[in-house]
Coordinates of C-alpha atoms and ligand atoms in Angstrom, one line a residue:
M939 CA -132.5 14.0 -191.6
A940 CA -133.6 16.8 -189.3
P941 CA -136.6 18.9 -190.1
G942 CA -135.8 22.3 -191.0
V943 CA -132.3 22.0 -192.8
P944 CA -132.9 19.5 -195.6
F945 CA -130.4 21.3 -197.9
L946 CA -127.5 20.0 -195.9
R947 CA -128.0 16.6 -197.3
E948 CA -127.3 15.9 -200.8
V949 CA -130.1 13.3 -201.4
R950 CA -133.7 14.5 -200.6
E951 CA -136.7 12.3 -200.2
E952 CA -140.0 13.5 -201.7
C953 CA -143.0 12.9 -199.6
G954 CA -144.8 11.1 -196.9
V955 CA -148.5 10.0 -196.8
F956 CA -150.9 9.0 -194.1
G957 CA -154.6 8.0 -194.0
I958 CA -157.1 7.0 -191.4
W959 CA -160.6 5.5 -191.5
R960 CA -162.2 6.1 -189.1
H961 CA -161.5 7.4 -185.7
P962 CA -163.1 10.2 -183.7
R963 CA -159.6 11.8 -183.3
A964 CA -158.8 11.4 -186.9
V965 CA -157.4 14.9 -187.4
A966 CA -155.2 14.9 -184.3
L967 CA -153.9 11.5 -185.1
A968 CA -153.0 12.6 -188.7
C969 CA -151.2 15.5 -187.4
Q970 CA -149.1 13.3 -185.0
A971 CA -148.5 10.9 -187.9
L972 CA -147.2 13.8 -190.1
Y973 CA -144.7 14.8 -187.4
A974 CA -143.3 11.2 -187.5
L975 CA -143.1 11.5 -191.4
Q976 CA -141.6 15.0 -191.4
H977 CA -138.2 13.6 -192.4
R978 CA -139.7 12.7 -195.8
G979 CA -140.6 16.2 -196.7
Q980 CA -140.4 19.6 -195.1
D981 CA -141.7 22.0 -197.9
S982 CA -145.4 21.7 -197.2
A983 CA -147.9 19.8 -195.1
G984 CA -151.7 19.3 -195.3
I985 CA -154.6 17.3 -193.9
A986 CA -158.0 16.7 -195.5
T987 CA -160.9 15.4 -193.3
C988 CA -164.5 14.5 -193.6
R989 CA -167.3 12.9 -191.7
P990 CA -168.3 9.8 -193.4
G991 CA -170.8 11.0 -196.1
G992 CA -170.1 14.6 -195.1
P993 CA -168.3 17.6 -196.8
L994 CA -164.5 17.5 -197.3
V995 CA -162.3 20.1 -195.8
V996 CA -158.7 20.6 -196.4
E997 CA -156.0 22.7 -194.4
K998 CA -152.5 23.0 -195.9
G999 CA -149.5 25.2 -196.5
N1000 CA -145.8 25.7 -197.1
G1001 CA -143.6 24.8 -193.9
L1002 CA -143.1 22.2 -191.3
V1003 CA -146.0 20.3 -189.8
A1004 CA -145.6 22.5 -186.7
E1005 CA -145.6 25.7 -188.8
V1006 CA -148.6 24.7 -190.8
F1007 CA -151.0 23.3 -188.3
T1008 CA -151.6 26.3 -186.1
A1009 CA -154.3 26.2 -183.5
S1010 CA -156.7 28.0 -185.9
R1011 CA -156.1 25.5 -188.7
L1012 CA -156.6 22.5 -186.4
A1013 CA -159.7 24.1 -185.0
R1014 CA -161.2 24.6 -188.6
L1015 CA -160.4 20.8 -189.3
A1016 CA -162.0 19.8 -185.9
A1017 CA -165.1 21.8 -186.7
V1018 CA -166.0 19.1 -189.3
G1019 CA -167.3 16.9 -186.4
P1020 CA -166.5 13.7 -184.7
A1021 CA -166.0 10.3 -186.2
Q1022 CA -164.0 11.4 -189.1
A1023 CA -161.5 10.1 -191.5
A1024 CA -158.4 11.9 -192.7
V1025 CA -155.5 11.9 -195.1
G1026 CA -152.3 13.8 -194.6
H1027 CA -149.2 14.6 -196.6
V1028 CA -145.7 16.2 -196.1
R1029 CA -144.0 17.3 -199.2
Y1030 CA -140.6 17.9 -200.5
A1031 CA -140.9 19.5 -203.9
T1032 CA -139.4 17.8 -207.0
T1033 CA -141.8 17.7 -209.9
G1034 CA -143.8 21.0 -209.7
G1035 CA -141.6 23.0 -207.5
S1036 CA -142.5 24.5 -204.1
R1037 CA -145.4 26.8 -205.1
P1038 CA -148.0 26.9 -202.2
E1039 CA -150.7 25.5 -204.5
N1040 CA -148.7 22.3 -204.9
A1041 CA -149.2 21.5 -201.3
Q1042 CA -151.1 18.3 -200.8
P1043 CA -153.7 16.8 -200.3
L1044 CA -155.2 18.1 -203.5
L1045 CA -158.9 18.4 -203.8
F1046 CA -161.0 17.2 -206.8
T1047 CA -164.7 16.8 -207.5
T1048 CA -166.1 14.2 -209.7
A1049 CA -169.9 14.3 -210.6
G1050 CA -170.4 16.1 -207.4
V1051 CA -168.3 13.7 -205.2
P1052 CA -165.2 15.3 -203.6
F1053 CA -161.9 13.4 -203.1
A1054 CA -158.7 14.4 -201.6
L1055 CA -155.4 12.9 -202.9
A1056 CA -152.1 12.5 -201.3
H1057 CA -149.2 11.1 -203.4
N1058 CA -145.7 10.0 -202.7
G1059 CA -143.5 9.4 -205.8
Q1060 CA -143.1 10.7 -209.2
L1061 CA -144.9 9.7 -212.5
V1062 CA -142.8 9.1 -215.6
G1063 CA -143.8 11.0 -218.6
S1064 CA -146.7 12.8 -216.9
E1065 CA -146.3 15.8 -219.3
G1066 CA -147.8 13.6 -222.1
V1067 CA -150.9 12.8 -220.0
R1068 CA -151.1 16.5 -218.9
A1069 CA -151.1 17.5 -222.5
W1070 CA -153.6 15.0 -223.4
L1071 CA -155.9 16.4 -220.7
R1072 CA -155.3 19.8 -221.8
Q1073 CA -156.4 18.9 -225.2
R1074 CA -159.7 17.7 -223.7
G1075 CA -160.3 21.1 -222.0
V1076 CA -158.9 20.2 -218.5
R1077 CA -157.4 23.2 -216.7
F1078 CA -154.7 22.7 -214.2
T1079 CA -154.2 24.7 -211.0
T1080 CA -150.8 23.3 -210.0
T1081 CA -147.7 22.1 -211.6
S1082 CA -147.6 18.8 -209.7
D1083 CA -147.7 15.5 -211.4
S1084 CA -150.1 14.4 -208.6
E1085 CA -152.8 16.7 -210.2
V1086 CA -152.4 14.8 -213.3
L1087 CA -153.5 11.7 -211.6
G1088 CA -156.6 13.3 -210.1
R1089 CA -157.6 15.0 -213.3
L1090 CA -157.2 11.8 -215.2
A1091 CA -159.5 10.2 -212.7
E1092 CA -162.0 12.8 -213.1
Q1093 CA -161.9 12.2 -217.0
L1094 CA -162.1 8.4 -216.5
A1095 CA -165.2 8.5 -214.4
P1096 CA -167.3 11.5 -215.5
G1097 CA -170.4 9.8 -213.9
A1098 CA -168.8 8.4 -210.9
G1099 CA -171.6 9.3 -208.6
D1100 CA -170.3 8.0 -205.2
G1101 CA -167.2 7.4 -203.3
E1102 CA -166.7 3.9 -204.7
G1103 CA -167.1 5.4 -208.2
V1104 CA -164.4 7.7 -207.5
A1105 CA -162.2 4.9 -206.2
R1106 CA -162.8 3.0 -209.4
A1107 CA -161.8 6.0 -211.4
L1108 CA -158.7 6.6 -209.5
V1109 CA -157.8 2.9 -210.0
A1110 CA -158.3 3.2 -213.7
A1111 CA -156.2 6.4 -213.7
L1112 CA -153.4 4.5 -211.8
E1113 CA -153.6 1.8 -214.3
R1114 CA -152.8 4.4 -217.0
V1115 CA -149.7 6.1 -215.7
R1116 CA -146.2 4.9 -215.1
G1117 CA -143.6 5.5 -212.5
A1118 CA -143.6 5.6 -208.7
F1119 CA -146.6 6.1 -206.6
A1120 CA -147.9 5.5 -203.2
I1121 CA -151.3 7.1 -202.9
V1122 CA -153.9 7.6 -200.3
A1123 CA -157.3 9.3 -201.4
L1124 CA -160.2 10.1 -199.1
T1125 CA -163.7 10.2 -200.3
P1126 CA -166.9 10.6 -198.1
A1127 CA -167.6 6.9 -198.4
G1128 CA -164.0 5.4 -197.8
L1129 CA -160.3 5.6 -198.2
L1130 CA -158.4 4.3 -201.3
A1131 CA -154.7 3.3 -200.8
A1132 CA -152.5 2.0 -203.7
R1133 CA -149.0 1.3 -204.5
D1134 CA -147.3 1.2 -208.0
P1135 CA -146.9 -2.2 -209.7
R1136 CA -143.1 -2.3 -208.6
G1137 CA -143.7 -0.9 -205.1
I1138 CA -141.0 1.7 -205.6
R1139 CA -142.3 3.8 -202.8
P1140 CA -143.3 2.3 -199.4
L1141 CA -146.9 2.0 -198.0
V1142 CA -147.9 0.2 -194.9
L1143 CA -151.4 -0.9 -193.5
G1144 CA -152.2 -0.7 -189.8
R1145 CA -154.9 -1.0 -187.2
L1146 CA -155.8 1.5 -184.3
G1147 CA -158.7 -0.1 -182.4
P1148 CA -161.6 -0.3 -184.9
A1149 CA -159.8 2.2 -187.3
W1150 CA -157.7 1.4 -190.2
V1151 CA -154.6 3.4 -190.9
V1152 CA -152.1 3.6 -193.9
A1153 CA -148.7 5.3 -193.9
S1154 CA -145.4 5.7 -195.8
E1155 CA -143.6 4.2 -192.8
T1156 CA -144.3 2.2 -189.6
C1157 CA -142.9 5.0 -187.4
A1158 CA -146.0 6.8 -188.0
F1159 CA -148.1 3.9 -186.5
D1160 CA -145.7 3.7 -183.5
T1161 CA -146.3 7.5 -182.8
I1162 CA -150.1 7.2 -182.7
G1163 CA -150.2 3.7 -181.0
A1164 CA -151.3 1.8 -184.1
E1165 CA -150.2 -1.8 -184.8
T1166 CA -148.7 -2.6 -188.2
V1167 CA -150.8 -5.2 -190.1
R1168 CA -148.7 -5.6 -193.3
E1169 CA -147.2 -3.8 -196.2
V1170 CA -149.6 -2.8 -199.1
A1171 CA -148.1 -5.2 -201.8
P1172 CA -146.7 -3.8 -205.2
G1173 CA -149.6 -3.1 -207.5
E1174 CA -152.2 -3.6 -204.8
W1175 CA -155.1 -1.3 -204.1
L1176 CA -157.1 -1.3 -200.8
W1177 CA -160.5 0.2 -200.5
I1178 CA -161.2 0.8 -196.9
D1179 CA -164.7 1.7 -195.5
D1180 CA -166.8 0.7 -192.6
A1181 CA -166.7 -2.9 -193.7
G1182 CA -162.9 -2.9 -193.5
P1183 CA -160.4 -3.2 -196.3
R1184 CA -161.1 -4.8 -199.6
A1185 CA -158.1 -5.6 -201.7
G1186 CA -157.5 -5.8 -205.5
R1187 CA -154.6 -5.5 -208.0
L1188 CA -153.8 -2.9 -210.5
E1189 CA -153.4 -4.1 -214.1
A1190 CA -149.8 -3.2 -214.6
P1191 CA -149.4 -0.7 -217.4
G1192 CA -145.7 -1.2 -217.4
E1193 CA -145.9 -4.4 -219.4
V1194 CA -143.7 -2.6 -222.1
P1195 CA -140.8 -4.4 -223.8
G1196 CA -137.6 -3.8 -221.9
E1197 CA -139.3 -3.1 -218.7
S1198 CA -139.6 -5.5 -215.8
A1199 CA -142.9 -5.9 -213.8
R1200 CA -141.0 -7.3 -210.8
P1201 CA -141.0 -5.5 -207.6
A1202 CA -138.4 -2.9 -207.3
F1203 CA -138.4 -1.3 -203.9
C1204 CA -136.2 1.7 -203.6
I1205 CA -133.0 0.4 -201.6
F1206 CA -132.3 4.1 -200.5
E1207 CA -135.3 3.7 -198.2
Y1208 CA -133.1 1.4 -196.1
V1209 CA -129.9 3.3 -196.7
Y1210 CA -130.9 6.7 -196.0
F1211 CA -134.5 7.9 -196.3
A1212 CA -136.5 6.1 -193.8
R1213 CA -136.4 6.6 -190.1
P1214 CA -134.2 3.9 -188.3
D1215 CA -137.3 2.9 -186.2
S1216 CA -139.3 1.9 -189.3
R1217 CA -139.5 -1.6 -190.7
F1218 CA -139.8 -2.7 -194.3
G1219 CA -139.8 -6.3 -195.6
G1220 CA -139.7 -7.6 -192.1
R1221 CA -136.4 -5.8 -191.4
S1222 CA -135.7 -3.1 -189.0
V1223 CA -134.1 -0.1 -191.0
Y1224 CA -131.8 0.4 -187.9
E1225 CA -130.5 -3.2 -188.1
V1226 CA -130.0 -3.0 -191.9
R1227 CA -127.9 0.2 -191.4
K1228 CA -125.9 -1.4 -188.7
E1229 CA -125.3 -4.3 -191.0
L1230 CA -124.2 -2.0 -193.8
G1231 CA -121.6 -0.6 -191.4
R1232 CA -120.3 -4.1 -190.5
R1233 CA -120.0 -4.9 -194.2
L1234 CA -118.3 -1.6 -194.9
A1235 CA -115.7 -2.4 -192.2
R1236 CA -115.1 -5.9 -193.6
E1237 CA -114.8 -4.7 -197.2
H1238 CA -112.7 -1.5 -196.4
P1239 CA -110.8 -1.7 -193.2
V1240 CA -108.5 1.1 -192.1
A1241 CA -106.1 1.6 -189.2
A1242 CA -107.8 4.5 -187.2
D1243 CA -108.6 5.7 -183.6
V1244 CA -112.2 6.7 -183.8
V1245 CA -115.3 6.1 -186.0
I1246 CA -117.6 9.1 -186.5
G1247 CA -120.9 8.9 -188.2
V1248 CA -122.7 11.8 -189.9
P1249 CA -125.7 12.4 -187.9
D1250 CA -128.4 11.3 -188.0
S1251 CA -128.9 8.5 -190.7
S1252 CA -125.3 7.4 -190.6
L1253 CA -125.0 6.9 -186.9
P1254 CA -126.3 3.2 -187.0
V1255 CA -123.9 2.6 -189.9
A1256 CA -121.0 4.0 -187.8
A1257 CA -122.0 1.9 -184.9
G1258 CA -121.8 -1.3 -187.2
Y1259 CA -118.4 -0.1 -188.5
S1260 CA -117.2 0.3 -185.0
E1261 CA -118.6 -3.1 -183.9
E1262 CA -116.9 -5.0 -186.7
S1263 CA -113.6 -3.2 -186.7
G1264 CA -113.1 -2.8 -182.9
I1265 CA -112.4 1.0 -183.4
P1266 CA -114.3 3.0 -180.8
H1267 CA -117.4 4.9 -182.1
E1268 CA -117.8 8.4 -180.7
P1269 CA -120.2 11.3 -181.4
G1270 CA -117.4 13.5 -182.9
L1271 CA -119.9 15.7 -184.8
V1272 CA -122.6 17.7 -183.0
K1273 CA -125.8 18.5 -184.8
N1274 CA -127.7 21.7 -184.1
R1275 CA -131.2 20.7 -184.1
Y1276 CA -132.6 24.2 -183.7
V1277 CA -131.5 25.7 -187.2
G1278 CA -134.7 27.1 -188.6
R1279 CA -135.9 27.3 -192.2
T1280 CA -134.3 30.7 -192.6
F1281 CA -131.4 28.7 -193.7
L1282 CA -133.3 26.9 -196.6
R1283 CA -131.8 27.3 -200.0
P1284 CA -129.3 30.0 -199.3
D1285 CA -126.6 31.2 -201.8
P1286 CA -123.5 29.0 -202.1
R1287 CA -121.5 31.2 -199.5
A1288 CA -124.3 30.8 -196.9
R1289 CA -124.6 27.1 -197.7
A1290 CA -120.9 26.7 -197.0
E1291 CA -121.3 28.5 -193.6
S1292 CA -124.3 26.5 -192.8
V1293 CA -122.4 23.2 -192.6
R1294 CA -120.6 24.6 -189.6
I1295 CA -123.8 26.0 -188.1
K1296 CA -125.5 22.6 -188.5
L1297 CA -122.6 20.2 -187.8
N1298 CA -119.6 21.0 -185.7
P1299 CA -116.7 18.6 -184.7
V1300 CA -115.9 18.0 -181.1
P1301 CA -112.1 18.7 -180.8
E1302 CA -111.8 16.4 -177.7
V1303 CA -113.0 13.6 -179.8
V1304 CA -110.9 14.3 -183.0
A1305 CA -107.7 16.1 -182.1
G1306 CA -104.7 14.2 -182.9
R1307 CA -106.6 11.2 -183.9
R1308 CA -107.1 9.1 -187.1
V1309 CA -110.8 9.4 -188.0
V1310 CA -113.1 7.0 -190.0
L1311 CA -115.9 9.4 -191.2
V1312 CA -119.0 7.3 -192.2
D1313 CA -121.6 8.7 -194.4
D1314 CA -124.6 7.0 -196.2
S1315 CA -124.1 8.6 -199.7
L1316 CA -121.8 10.8 -201.8
V1317 CA -123.6 12.8 -204.4
R1318 CA -122.0 16.2 -205.3
G1319 CA -119.4 15.9 -202.6
T1320 CA -119.5 19.5 -201.6
T1321 CA -121.0 18.8 -198.1
V1322 CA -118.7 16.1 -197.2
R1323 CA -115.7 18.1 -198.2
R1324 CA -116.6 20.9 -195.8
L1325 CA -116.9 18.2 -193.0
V1326 CA -113.5 16.8 -193.8
R1327 CA -112.1 20.3 -193.7
A1328 CA -113.9 20.9 -190.4
L1329 CA -112.5 17.7 -188.9
R1330 CA -108.9 18.7 -189.8
E1331 CA -109.4 22.1 -188.5
A1332 CA -110.5 20.5 -185.2
G1333 CA -107.2 18.6 -185.2
A1334 CA -107.9 15.2 -186.9
S1335 CA -104.5 13.8 -188.0
E1336 CA -106.2 11.7 -190.7
V1337 CA -109.7 11.4 -192.1
H1338 CA -110.8 8.3 -194.0
L1339 CA -114.2 8.5 -195.7
R1340 CA -116.4 5.4 -195.9
I1341 CA -119.6 5.4 -197.8
A1342 CA -122.5 2.9 -197.0
A1343 CA -123.7 2.6 -200.5
P1344 CA -121.9 2.3 -204.1
P1345 CA -121.1 5.4 -206.1
Y1346 CA -124.1 7.4 -207.1
L1347 CA -123.8 7.5 -210.9
H1348 CA -127.3 8.0 -212.3
P1349 CA -130.2 10.3 -211.5
C1350 CA -133.4 9.2 -209.8
Y1351 CA -136.6 9.4 -211.9
Y1352 CA -139.0 8.2 -209.2
G1353 CA -139.2 11.2 -206.8
V1354 CA -135.9 11.4 -205.1
D1355 CA -134.0 14.7 -205.7
T1356 CA -130.4 13.8 -206.2
A1357 CA -128.8 16.0 -208.9
D1358 CA -128.5 16.1 -212.7
R1359 CA -126.0 13.5 -213.9
E1360 CA -123.5 16.1 -214.6
E1361 CA -123.5 17.2 -211.1
L1362 CA -123.0 13.7 -209.8
L1363 CA -119.4 13.5 -208.5
A1364 CA -119.1 9.8 -209.3
A1365 CA -120.3 10.3 -212.8
R1366 CA -117.4 12.6 -213.6
H1367 CA -114.6 11.2 -211.5
R1368 CA -113.0 7.8 -210.6
V1369 CA -112.7 7.0 -206.9
E1370 CA -109.1 8.3 -206.5
E1371 CA -110.2 11.6 -208.1
M1372 CA -113.2 11.8 -205.9
R1373 CA -110.9 11.3 -202.9
R1374 CA -109.0 14.2 -204.0
V1375 CA -112.1 16.4 -204.5
V1376 CA -113.4 15.6 -201.0
E1377 CA -109.8 16.0 -199.5
A1378 CA -109.9 12.8 -197.5
D1379 CA -106.9 10.6 -196.8
S1380 CA -108.9 7.5 -198.2
L1381 CA -112.2 6.9 -199.8
H1382 CA -114.1 3.6 -200.2
F1383 CA -117.7 2.7 -201.1
L1384 CA -119.7 -0.3 -200.0
S1385 CA -120.1 -2.7 -203.0
L1386 CA -123.6 -3.1 -204.6
E1387 CA -123.6 -6.7 -203.4
G1388 CA -122.7 -5.7 -199.8
M1389 CA -125.4 -3.1 -199.8
V1390 CA -128.0 -5.5 -201.0
A1391 CA -126.8 -8.4 -198.7
A1392 CA -127.3 -6.0 -195.6
T1393 CA -131.0 -6.0 -196.4
G1394 CA -131.3 -9.7 -196.2
Q1395 CA -133.4 -9.6 -199.5
P1396 CA -132.3 -10.7 -203.0
L1397 CA -130.9 -8.1 -205.6
A1398 CA -134.0 -8.7 -207.8
A1399 CA -136.2 -7.2 -205.0
F1400 CA -134.9 -3.7 -205.5
C1401 CA -134.6 -0.7 -207.7
L1402 CA -130.9 0.1 -208.0
G1403 CA -131.2 2.6 -210.8
C1404 CA -129.0 5.4 -209.4
F1405 CA -126.2 2.9 -209.1
T1406 CA -126.5 0.7 -212.1
G1407 CA -128.4 3.0 -214.6
R1408 CA -131.0 0.0 -215.1
Y1409 CA -134.4 1.4 -214.3
P1410 CA -137.3 -0.7 -213.5
V1411 CA -139.6 1.9 -215.3
S1412 CA -137.9 3.3 -218.4
P1413 CA -137.3 7.1 -217.9
E1414 CA -137.7 7.3 -221.7
V1415 CA -140.8 8.8 -223.1
I1416 CA -142.8 5.8 -224.5
P1417 CA -145.4 6.9 -227.1
G1418 CA -148.5 4.9 -227.4
P1419 CA -151.9 4.0 -226.1
V1420 CA -152.6 2.5 -222.7
P1421 CA -154.1 -0.9 -223.0
D1422 CA -157.7 -1.3 -222.2
V1423 CA -158.3 -1.3 -218.5
A1424 CA -160.0 -4.2 -216.8
G1425 CA -160.2 -5.1 -213.1
V1426 CA -161.3 -1.8 -211.7
P1427 CA -162.5 -2.2 -208.0
A1428 CA -165.7 -3.7 -206.8
A1429 CA -168.3 -2.9 -209.5
G1430 CA -166.0 -4.0 -212.3
R1431 CA -165.0 -2.0 -215.4
A1432 CA -164.8 1.7 -215.8
P1433 CA -167.6 3.3 -217.9
A1434 CA -167.0 3.0 -221.6
S1435 CA -166.3 6.6 -222.1
G1436 CA -163.3 6.0 -219.7
R1437 CA -161.7 3.2 -221.7
E1438 CA -160.6 5.1 -224.8
D1439 CA -156.9 5.4 -225.4
V1440 CA -154.9 7.6 -223.3
P1441 CA -151.2 8.4 -224.1
W1442 CA -148.7 7.7 -221.3
A1443 CA -146.3 10.3 -222.5
R1444 CA -146.8 11.6 -226.0
S1445 CA -144.0 13.9 -226.7
Ligands
LIG1774 S1 -133.1 5.3 -208.7 FE1 -132.1 5.2 -206.7 S2 -133.1 6.7 -205.4 FE2 -134.5 6.4 -207.1 S3 -136.0 4.8 -206.6 FE3 -134.3 3.7 -207.5 S4 -132.8 3.2 -205.8 FE4 -134.3 4.7 -205.1

């Protein structure tokens, strides 16, 4: 998805994170990495940095990376000095809204030790933990669930004392929350990276000379010339300091009756969110999307003259559909890459006009031809209906819509903004009714089995909640205490005062 006009797509990703320890150009590299991760969030961007053992400085604001990191902001970060570490974040606001104070990284201080937290994902039932913290006199400055994590860490390690103590407290906090998280936290002594026990959101580890890097996607590593080492495993934490990474496992708090502790990677990362030049699970996102297209062509062939993908994420799918069907693939929709943020969240009429500003058919490609229009998802159906109309106005004789995923029937609770269930087209209509709503000549979806098979991984490896309604972490509020926490990093258990019962989500 292009930076600047996220509203045009109906599914929006939440955030991207990056961390580096340590490199003399840490700030510049973090900024470059955030450019590469911009597709994961356009509402705000931020970087926190410090010299090892030194003070922690953060610069952040609402807007794209290019808008936030002005020369003066970069100069203030660079003034911290050489041989630095940094964490960076790009945000698309779901929980907490787009208030400027919700921009990340968020800064905290525990027993005089500062730390900066960057979080991708969404906690389930964080309101209960927030209420519990409020009862203990904690004051919140944002509406973000990421602050809940940081404040919980502050409570769990009131006497942390050093960077590793902060890391232990953060791990203890992560063990007491539920939901999706990939976090990177910077302390003056090292960097903590961790992924939720089901690995719903991605996080990868890389190397850049002597420096270590972590990021939401490998495309960030390519951009800065780093080499991918491996993915951070579901439920794994890494403490990275000058001695290198040290790994441990979170004690999974999700051992709740009815919940599965198996890995459950968000399959939509392959289908839509991630950049096609990223890799997960040893598979190129581009290759997976192309295979989605091949399978879509096998499952739902149609007599047509041209295959057109909706730019950008559906272009590899359209290439795969074309390869399998033998129908030529042509760039029949031109995308305007220069539409600015002025067009964000306009009223419905402006939104309708914006489709033509952003995507316009090429009459020479579509006039008098039967078009297969390939897209990666169908959520509300409003955007695709405008595209179908635009193709007809440009002269298409038929428009056959093919979707590279099954019908989107249920909302996401793990940091992806889709829509409420009542807004989901597939939740209210059968396929034939949906076809009429979007005004296509035919409409077909890739099967769940076909989508999973395209990844080359088993069904059990994925979260498929928005298609099946079966969620790896129950979205229901589950009252009750969090079990005692063992296995905190390095020095062992959290202080006794940090092991009292904490509610997950007390309503
Ligand atoms: S519910 Fe859907 S969008 Fe959300 S994490 Fe699961 S697969 Fe991804």
